[in-house]
mmCIF file of C-alpha atoms and ligand atoms in Angstrom:
data_model
loop_
_atom_site.group_PDB
_atom_site.id
_atom_site.type_symbol
_atom_site.label_atom_id
_atom_site.label_comp_id
_atom_site.label_asym_id
_atom_site.label_seq_id
_atom_site.Cartn_x
_atom_site.Cartn_y
_atom_site.Cartn_z
ATOM 1 C CA LYS D 1 121.643 -130.972 -90.056
ATOM 2 C CA SER D 2 121.490 -131.832 -93.761
ATOM 3 C CA VAL D 3 118.521 -129.593 -94.673
ATOM 4 C CA LYS D 4 118.518 -125.860 -93.884
ATOM 5 C CA PRO D 5 115.261 -124.836 -92.159
ATOM 6 C CA ASP D 6 112.847 -123.190 -94.586
ATOM 7 C CA TYR D 7 112.982 -119.646 -93.212
ATOM 8 C CA PHE D 8 110.304 -118.393 -95.575
ATOM 9 C CA ASN D 9 107.675 -120.971 -94.729
ATOM 10 C CA ASN D 10 106.357 -119.698 -91.404
ATOM 11 C CA PRO D 11 102.661 -119.061 -90.614
ATOM 12 C CA MET D 12 102.981 -115.545 -89.185
ATOM 13 C CA TRP D 13 105.123 -113.897 -91.906
ATOM 14 C CA PRO D 14 105.256 -116.161 -94.956
ATOM 15 C CA GLY D 15 107.776 -115.176 -97.609
ATOM 16 C CA GLU D 16 109.937 -113.063 -95.329
ATOM 17 C CA ALA D 17 112.666 -113.608 -92.746
ATOM 18 C CA HIS D 18 114.828 -111.310 -90.650
ATOM 19 C CA SER D 19 118.464 -111.973 -89.871
ATOM 20 C CA ILE D 20 120.655 -110.723 -87.035
ATOM 21 C CA LYS D 21 124.374 -111.572 -86.860
ATOM 22 C CA VAL D 22 125.090 -114.068 -84.045
ATOM 23 C CA GLU D 23 128.355 -113.581 -82.118
ATOM 24 C CA GLU D 24 127.790 -116.346 -79.555
ATOM 25 C CA ILE D 25 125.006 -118.721 -78.508
ATOM 26 C CA LEU D 26 124.567 -118.268 -74.741
ATOM 27 C CA TYR D 27 121.655 -120.651 -74.020
ATOM 28 C CA ARG D 28 119.556 -123.134 -75.965
ATOM 29 C CA GLU D 29 117.107 -125.538 -74.292
ATOM 30 C CA LYS D 30 113.575 -126.864 -74.812
ATOM 31 C CA SER D 31 111.108 -126.064 -72.044
ATOM 32 C CA ASP D 32 107.757 -127.848 -71.658
ATOM 33 C CA TYR D 33 106.326 -125.265 -74.074
ATOM 34 C CA GLN D 34 108.918 -123.973 -76.535
ATOM 35 C CA GLU D 35 112.572 -123.765 -77.517
ATOM 36 C CA VAL D 36 114.316 -120.987 -75.556
ATOM 37 C CA LEU D 37 117.396 -119.441 -77.211
ATOM 38 C CA VAL D 38 119.612 -116.570 -76.051
ATOM 39 C CA PHE D 39 122.480 -115.233 -78.142
ATOM 40 C CA GLU D 40 124.867 -112.307 -78.143
ATOM 41 C CA SER D 41 124.299 -110.366 -81.384
ATOM 42 C CA SER D 42 126.827 -108.063 -83.072
ATOM 43 C CA THR D 43 124.704 -104.917 -82.971
ATOM 44 C CA TYR D 44 121.537 -105.450 -80.875
ATOM 45 C CA GLY D 45 123.020 -106.740 -77.610
ATOM 46 C CA LYS D 46 121.638 -109.999 -76.225
ATOM 47 C CA VAL D 47 118.591 -111.457 -77.983
ATOM 48 C CA LEU D 48 115.803 -113.717 -76.608
ATOM 49 C CA VAL D 49 114.225 -116.087 -79.159
ATOM 50 C CA LEU D 50 111.275 -118.452 -78.542
ATOM 51 C CA ASP D 51 110.601 -121.157 -81.151
ATOM 52 C CA GLY D 52 112.679 -119.202 -83.651
ATOM 53 C CA ILE D 53 110.799 -115.920 -83.128
ATOM 54 C CA VAL D 54 112.641 -112.849 -81.759
ATOM 55 C CA GLN D 55 110.961 -111.779 -78.497
ATOM 56 C CA LEU D 56 113.298 -108.950 -77.510
ATOM 57 C CA THR D 57 116.767 -107.520 -77.934
ATOM 58 C CA GLU D 58 118.614 -105.356 -75.411
ATOM 59 C CA LYS D 59 118.834 -102.547 -77.953
ATOM 60 C CA ASP D 60 115.147 -102.097 -78.820
ATOM 61 C CA GLU D 61 113.118 -103.798 -76.058
ATOM 62 C CA CYS D 62 112.461 -100.363 -74.533
ATOM 63 C CA ALA D 63 110.056 -99.437 -77.351
ATOM 64 C CA TYR D 64 107.763 -102.419 -76.813
ATOM 65 C CA GLN D 65 107.948 -102.698 -72.992
ATOM 66 C CA GLU D 66 107.443 -98.955 -72.391
ATOM 67 C CA MET D 67 104.601 -98.533 -74.880
ATOM 68 C CA ILE D 68 102.632 -101.650 -73.881
ATOM 69 C CA VAL D 69 102.636 -100.477 -70.240
ATOM 70 C CA HIS D 70 102.364 -96.682 -70.340
ATOM 71 C CA LEU D 71 99.733 -96.481 -73.104
ATOM 72 C CA PRO D 72 97.151 -98.082 -70.717
ATOM 73 C CA LEU D 73 98.492 -96.915 -67.329
ATOM 74 C CA CYS D 74 98.830 -93.254 -68.363
ATOM 75 C CA SER D 75 95.261 -93.351 -69.691
ATOM 76 C CA ILE D 76 93.626 -93.820 -66.263
ATOM 77 C CA GLN D 77 93.932 -91.877 -62.992
ATOM 78 C CA SER D 78 96.189 -93.576 -60.410
ATOM 79 C CA PRO D 79 96.050 -97.276 -61.454
ATOM 80 C CA LYS D 80 96.259 -99.512 -58.344
ATOM 81 C CA THR D 81 95.900 -103.182 -59.340
ATOM 82 C CA VAL D 82 97.533 -104.499 -62.514
ATOM 83 C CA LEU D 83 97.663 -107.947 -64.124
ATOM 84 C CA VAL D 84 100.401 -108.903 -66.605
ATOM 85 C CA VAL D 85 99.697 -111.914 -68.830
ATOM 86 C CA GLY D 86 102.950 -113.380 -70.191
ATOM 87 C CA GLY D 87 105.851 -110.992 -69.715
ATOM 88 C CA GLY D 88 108.091 -113.615 -68.111
ATOM 89 C CA ASP D 89 111.207 -111.662 -69.104
ATOM 90 C CA GLY D 90 110.260 -109.029 -66.493
ATOM 91 C CA GLY D 91 110.479 -106.003 -68.808
ATOM 92 C CA VAL D 92 106.789 -105.140 -68.500
ATOM 93 C CA LEU D 93 107.037 -105.426 -64.681
ATOM 94 C CA ARG D 94 109.982 -102.987 -64.725
ATOM 95 C CA GLU D 95 107.772 -100.472 -66.516
ATOM 96 C CA VAL D 96 104.661 -101.020 -64.363
ATOM 97 C CA SER D 97 106.719 -100.398 -61.216
ATOM 98 C CA ARG D 98 107.439 -96.823 -62.396
ATOM 99 C CA HIS D 99 103.832 -96.014 -61.366
ATOM 100 C CA SER D 100 103.883 -95.244 -57.622
ATOM 101 C CA SER D 101 100.054 -95.377 -57.492
ATOM 102 C CA VAL D 102 100.196 -99.128 -58.235
ATOM 103 C CA GLU D 103 99.796 -101.244 -55.076
ATOM 104 C CA HIS D 104 99.468 -104.799 -56.417
ATOM 105 C CA ILE D 105 100.881 -106.455 -59.556
ATOM 106 C CA ASP D 106 99.923 -110.005 -60.538
ATOM 107 C CA ILE D 107 101.874 -111.676 -63.340
ATOM 108 C CA CYS D 108 100.885 -114.979 -64.932
ATOM 109 C CA GLU D 109 103.638 -116.516 -67.070
ATOM 110 C CA ILE D 110 103.302 -120.092 -68.328
ATOM 111 C CA ASP D 111 107.000 -120.907 -68.808
ATOM 112 C CA GLN D 112 109.351 -120.913 -65.772
ATOM 113 C CA MET D 113 112.311 -121.306 -68.117
ATOM 114 C CA VAL D 114 111.688 -117.842 -69.617
ATOM 115 C CA ILE D 115 111.842 -116.331 -66.103
ATOM 116 C CA ASP D 116 115.022 -118.226 -65.171
ATOM 117 C CA VAL D 117 116.734 -117.338 -68.470
ATOM 118 C CA SER D 118 115.803 -113.673 -68.136
ATOM 119 C CA ARG D 119 117.174 -113.529 -64.572
ATOM 120 C CA LYS D 120 120.470 -114.987 -65.859
ATOM 121 C CA PHE D 121 120.927 -113.120 -69.146
ATOM 122 C CA PHE D 122 118.661 -110.016 -69.007
ATOM 123 C CA PRO D 123 119.099 -108.482 -65.537
ATOM 124 C CA ASP D 124 117.895 -105.070 -66.814
ATOM 125 C CA LEU D 125 114.513 -106.683 -67.542
ATOM 126 C CA ALA D 126 114.332 -109.254 -64.736
ATOM 127 C CA VAL D 127 114.802 -106.376 -62.277
ATOM 128 C CA GLY D 128 111.013 -106.071 -62.638
ATOM 129 C CA PHE D 129 110.531 -109.197 -60.483
ATOM 130 C CA GLU D 130 112.314 -107.544 -57.522
ATOM 131 C CA ASP D 131 109.496 -105.072 -56.852
ATOM 132 C CA SER D 132 107.702 -106.028 -53.613
ATOM 133 C CA ARG D 133 104.306 -105.352 -55.239
ATOM 134 C CA VAL D 134 104.844 -108.189 -57.734
ATOM 135 C CA HIS D 135 103.076 -111.538 -57.213
ATOM 136 C CA LEU D 136 104.266 -114.231 -59.647
ATOM 137 C CA HIS D 137 101.956 -117.023 -60.815
ATOM 138 C CA VAL D 138 103.555 -119.642 -63.070
ATOM 139 C CA GLY D 139 100.756 -121.237 -65.072
ATOM 140 C CA ASP D 140 98.160 -120.855 -67.821
ATOM 141 C CA ALA D 141 96.611 -117.388 -67.936
ATOM 142 C CA ILE D 142 93.388 -118.906 -69.318
ATOM 143 C CA GLU D 143 92.901 -120.723 -65.985
ATOM 144 C CA PHE D 144 94.194 -117.800 -63.921
ATOM 145 C CA LEU D 145 91.667 -115.375 -65.429
ATOM 146 C CA LYS D 146 88.793 -117.857 -65.102
ATOM 147 C CA CYS D 147 89.371 -117.766 -61.323
ATOM 148 C CA ALA D 148 90.114 -114.021 -61.057
ATOM 149 C CA PRO D 149 87.629 -112.088 -58.877
ATOM 150 C CA GLU D 150 85.175 -109.966 -60.877
ATOM 151 C CA GLY D 151 86.305 -106.334 -61.329
ATOM 152 C CA ARG D 152 89.635 -107.055 -59.649
ATOM 153 C CA TYR D 153 91.970 -105.071 -61.913
ATOM 154 C CA ASP D 154 92.334 -101.462 -63.060
ATOM 155 C CA ALA D 155 94.535 -102.595 -65.950
ATOM 156 C CA ILE D 156 95.464 -105.850 -67.679
ATOM 157 C CA ILE D 157 98.477 -106.025 -69.991
ATOM 158 C CA VAL D 158 98.747 -109.003 -72.335
ATOM 159 C CA ASP D 159 102.408 -109.280 -73.256
ATOM 160 C CA SER D 160 102.087 -112.409 -75.337
ATOM 161 C CA SER D 161 104.103 -114.132 -78.004
ATOM 162 C CA ASP D 162 102.490 -114.787 -81.381
ATOM 163 C CA PRO D 163 99.255 -116.791 -81.557
ATOM 164 C CA VAL D 164 101.118 -119.871 -82.793
ATOM 165 C CA GLY D 165 101.983 -122.359 -80.042
ATOM 166 C CA PRO D 166 101.458 -121.578 -76.322
ATOM 167 C CA ALA D 167 99.780 -118.191 -76.935
ATOM 168 C CA GLN D 168 97.228 -119.432 -79.510
ATOM 169 C CA GLU D 169 94.185 -119.153 -77.219
ATOM 170 C CA LEU D 170 95.075 -115.607 -76.158
ATOM 171 C CA VAL D 171 93.433 -114.087 -79.229
ATOM 172 C CA GLU D 172 90.124 -115.957 -78.909
ATOM 173 C CA LYS D 173 86.833 -114.551 -77.597
ATOM 174 C CA PRO D 174 86.540 -116.675 -74.412
ATOM 175 C CA PHE D 175 89.843 -115.240 -73.207
ATOM 176 C CA PHE D 176 88.723 -111.655 -73.830
ATOM 177 C CA ASP D 177 85.473 -112.408 -71.974
ATOM 178 C CA THR D 178 87.443 -113.420 -68.875
ATOM 179 C CA ILE D 179 89.565 -110.252 -69.192
ATOM 180 C CA ALA D 180 86.495 -108.009 -69.385
ATOM 181 C CA LYS D 181 85.069 -109.736 -66.285
ATOM 182 C CA ALA D 182 88.309 -109.294 -64.322
ATOM 183 C CA LEU D 183 88.509 -105.561 -65.114
ATOM 184 C CA ARG D 184 86.643 -102.936 -63.063
ATOM 185 C CA PRO D 185 84.192 -100.619 -64.866
ATOM 186 C CA GLY D 186 86.372 -98.155 -66.853
ATOM 187 C CA GLY D 187 89.299 -100.563 -66.477
ATOM 188 C CA VAL D 188 91.713 -100.902 -69.403
ATOM 189 C CA LEU D 189 93.285 -103.699 -71.437
ATOM 190 C CA CYS D 190 96.430 -103.315 -73.545
ATOM 191 C CA ASN D 191 97.032 -106.326 -75.792
ATOM 192 C CA MET D 192 99.955 -106.983 -78.104
ATOM 193 C CA ALA D 193 98.388 -106.654 -81.572
ATOM 194 C CA GLU D 194 100.880 -107.723 -84.250
ATOM 195 C CA SER D 195 101.782 -105.749 -87.364
ATOM 196 C CA MET D 196 99.567 -103.435 -89.434
ATOM 197 C CA TRP D 197 101.708 -104.351 -92.467
ATOM 198 C CA LEU D 198 101.279 -108.130 -92.043
ATOM 199 C CA HIS D 199 98.232 -108.957 -89.927
ATOM 200 C CA THR D 200 95.290 -106.685 -90.727
ATOM 201 C CA HIS D 201 92.921 -109.700 -90.813
ATOM 202 C CA LEU D 202 94.003 -110.860 -87.346
ATOM 203 C CA ILE D 203 93.847 -107.282 -86.060
ATOM 204 C CA GLN D 204 90.341 -106.884 -87.494
ATOM 205 C CA ASP D 205 89.254 -110.150 -85.836
ATOM 206 C CA MET D 206 90.637 -109.006 -82.482
ATOM 207 C CA ILE D 207 88.959 -105.583 -82.820
ATOM 208 C CA SER D 208 85.614 -107.186 -83.705
ATOM 209 C CA ILE D 209 85.848 -109.421 -80.622
ATOM 210 C CA CYS D 210 86.931 -106.510 -78.406
ATOM 211 C CA ARG D 211 84.200 -104.154 -79.690
ATOM 212 C CA GLU D 212 81.638 -106.793 -78.669
ATOM 213 C CA THR D 213 83.309 -107.656 -75.375
ATOM 214 C CA PHE D 214 84.370 -104.199 -74.176
ATOM 215 C CA LYS D 215 81.411 -101.902 -74.428
ATOM 216 C CA GLY D 216 83.819 -99.000 -73.895
ATOM 217 C CA SER D 217 86.258 -97.778 -76.520
ATOM 218 C CA VAL D 218 88.650 -99.842 -78.665
ATOM 219 C CA HIS D 219 91.761 -98.185 -80.138
ATOM 220 C CA TYR D 220 94.774 -99.368 -82.115
ATOM 221 C CA ALA D 221 98.230 -97.893 -81.543
ATOM 222 C CA TRP D 222 101.663 -98.871 -82.873
ATOM 223 C CA ALA D 223 105.389 -98.419 -82.344
ATOM 224 C CA SER D 224 108.618 -98.977 -84.239
ATOM 225 C CA VAL D 225 110.525 -102.083 -83.121
ATOM 226 C CA PRO D 226 113.287 -102.768 -85.655
ATOM 227 C CA THR D 227 113.764 -106.428 -84.699
ATOM 228 C CA TYR D 228 110.096 -107.400 -85.068
ATOM 229 C CA PRO D 229 108.894 -108.517 -88.504
ATOM 230 C CA SER D 230 108.017 -105.449 -90.667
ATOM 231 C CA GLY D 231 109.695 -103.273 -88.011
ATOM 232 C CA VAL D 232 106.488 -102.294 -86.207
ATOM 233 C CA ILE D 233 104.264 -103.778 -83.494
ATOM 234 C CA GLY D 234 100.677 -102.836 -82.616
ATOM 235 C CA PHE D 235 98.731 -102.492 -79.396
ATOM 236 C CA LEU D 236 95.000 -102.891 -78.867
ATOM 237 C CA LEU D 237 93.654 -100.559 -76.164
ATOM 238 C CA CYS D 238 90.209 -101.370 -74.753
ATOM 239 C CA ALA D 239 88.158 -99.942 -71.881
ATOM 240 C CA THR D 240 85.264 -101.703 -70.156
ATOM 241 C CA LYS D 241 81.907 -99.921 -69.840
ATOM 242 C CA GLY D 242 82.188 -97.204 -67.198
ATOM 243 C CA PRO D 243 83.925 -93.828 -66.867
ATOM 244 C CA PRO D 244 84.970 -93.006 -70.474
ATOM 245 C CA VAL D 245 88.699 -93.423 -71.193
ATOM 246 C CA ASP D 246 90.467 -91.059 -73.595
ATOM 247 C CA PHE D 247 93.363 -93.218 -74.813
ATOM 248 C CA VAL D 248 94.791 -90.571 -77.148
ATOM 249 C CA ASN D 249 95.425 -87.761 -74.632
ATOM 250 C CA PRO D 250 96.975 -89.248 -71.452
ATOM 251 C CA ILE D 251 95.175 -87.872 -68.353
ATOM 252 C CA ASN D 252 97.958 -89.352 -66.203
ATOM 253 C CA PRO D 253 101.010 -88.130 -68.157
ATOM 254 C CA ILE D 254 104.272 -89.907 -67.308
ATOM 255 C CA GLU D 255 106.123 -86.576 -67.102
ATOM 256 C CA LYS D 256 104.055 -85.676 -64.028
ATOM 257 C CA LEU D 257 104.686 -89.002 -62.255
ATOM 258 C CA GLU D 258 107.093 -88.566 -59.328
ATOM 259 C CA GLY D 259 110.085 -90.897 -59.713
ATOM 260 C CA ALA D 260 108.912 -92.456 -62.980
ATOM 261 C CA ASN D 261 112.055 -91.431 -64.823
ATOM 262 C CA GLU D 262 114.829 -91.816 -62.191
ATOM 263 C CA HIS D 263 113.455 -95.347 -61.792
ATOM 264 C CA LYS D 264 115.801 -98.326 -62.290
ATOM 265 C CA ARG D 265 116.641 -96.985 -65.760
ATOM 266 C CA GLU D 266 115.372 -93.845 -67.476
ATOM 267 C CA LEU D 267 112.664 -94.086 -70.154
ATOM 268 C CA ARG D 268 114.226 -94.469 -73.607
ATOM 269 C CA PHE D 269 111.191 -94.486 -75.887
ATOM 270 C CA TYR D 270 107.864 -93.538 -74.292
ATOM 271 C CA ASN D 271 106.748 -89.963 -73.565
ATOM 272 C CA SER D 272 103.383 -88.215 -73.812
ATOM 273 C CA GLU D 273 103.994 -87.048 -77.401
ATOM 274 C CA MET D 274 104.859 -90.596 -78.510
ATOM 275 C CA HIS D 275 101.731 -91.721 -76.639
ATOM 276 C CA SER D 276 99.361 -89.518 -78.658
ATOM 277 C CA ALA D 277 101.247 -90.022 -81.927
ATOM 278 C CA ALA D 278 101.014 -93.813 -81.548
ATOM 279 C CA PHE D 279 97.280 -93.661 -82.345
ATOM 280 C CA ALA D 280 97.779 -91.903 -85.703
ATOM 281 C CA LEU D 281 97.068 -94.489 -88.401
ATOM 282 C CA PRO D 282 97.896 -94.675 -92.148
ATOM 283 C CA GLY D 283 95.024 -94.560 -94.635
ATOM 284 C CA PHE D 284 95.270 -98.250 -95.537
ATOM 285 C CA VAL D 285 94.872 -99.221 -91.857
ATOM 286 C CA LYS D 286 91.845 -96.959 -91.396
ATOM 287 C CA ARG D 287 90.283 -98.570 -94.466
ATOM 288 C CA GLU D 288 91.201 -102.177 -93.653
ATOM 289 C CA VAL D 289 90.658 -102.064 -89.899
ATOM 290 C CA SER D 290 87.345 -100.592 -88.897
ATOM 291 C CA LEU D 291 87.597 -99.176 -85.394
ATOM 292 C CA LEU D 292 84.234 -97.420 -85.442
HETATM 293 N N1 LIG K 1 107.965 -109.636 -73.700
HETATM 294 C C1 LIG K 1 108.693 -109.548 -74.918
HETATM 295 C C2 LIG K 1 107.823 -109.330 -76.120
HETATM 296 C C3 LIG K 1 106.831 -110.426 -76.352
HETATM 297 N N2 LIG K 1 105.912 -110.017 -77.400
HETATM 298 C C4 LIG K 1 106.408 -110.058 -78.770
HETATM 299 C C5 LIG K 1 105.350 -109.544 -79.716
HETATM 300 C C6 LIG K 1 105.727 -109.718 -81.171
HETATM 301 C C7 LIG K 1 106.121 -111.129 -81.484
HETATM 302 N N3 LIG K 1 106.438 -111.322 -82.884
HETATM 303 C C8 LIG K 1 107.208 -111.623 -80.580
HETATM 304 C C9 LIG K 1 106.870 -111.444 -79.112
#
């Protein structure tokens, strides 16, 4: 094409761009929702990109997938029913299935192409779909949650892409209302919550909505993910009104879970110390993002 794309003019991280050396393009198609790209990188393994935004790399996906799952699931006693919103690559499912107390996992992913591409190029993530407890729903999570039975889930994990494009409505109040309704009293939500370096306004908006919607506690945690913009990603942890949930000190520590580590592939990032440390926040975040 004659004109190079303007890398610096994007809504989520204006003025910055991240580059990874491409060895070989393995897949590039447009689904009904987004452009799906897979390439072999020089130093991060295979990389999944949606609409030009890095979703995961083989090298560092463990940080995000392990934290987004074990921060909520290790904060409640024996979680049984779990809902995953998004997560079509299967990585979150792989992590949920480490918890032997879980009996039923629903996943609602809007884009079948993401599932097919993950099965072909990311078998270490798509392995999550093989668990017999998994029930796949391909469709819009907004509709799925509207029809979900009240108090159905112990935990809901929103593994979304950025709120530009298909995932736009996943940061709005009506969606959080349906999540709160679908969770049991004392149930927990873990929501992808962008970067404390880049998105404090969006994080504040989400926290304000969640404080209203979840009468229980609202906490912000974060992890290092080198291939995400600014090198960190955040997680919003909420509990519905009911038995109080202490997010910072896991009452269901992963180290005590039978079989959690021999599972499909050992944990590479998450442990109980990383769990508690993830809630420690820099001064500027405490000032800019009021959690109280
Ligand atoms: N399931 C893979 C991760 C999807 N979530 C990511 C959160 C951060 C975004 N900038 C990219 C997607």
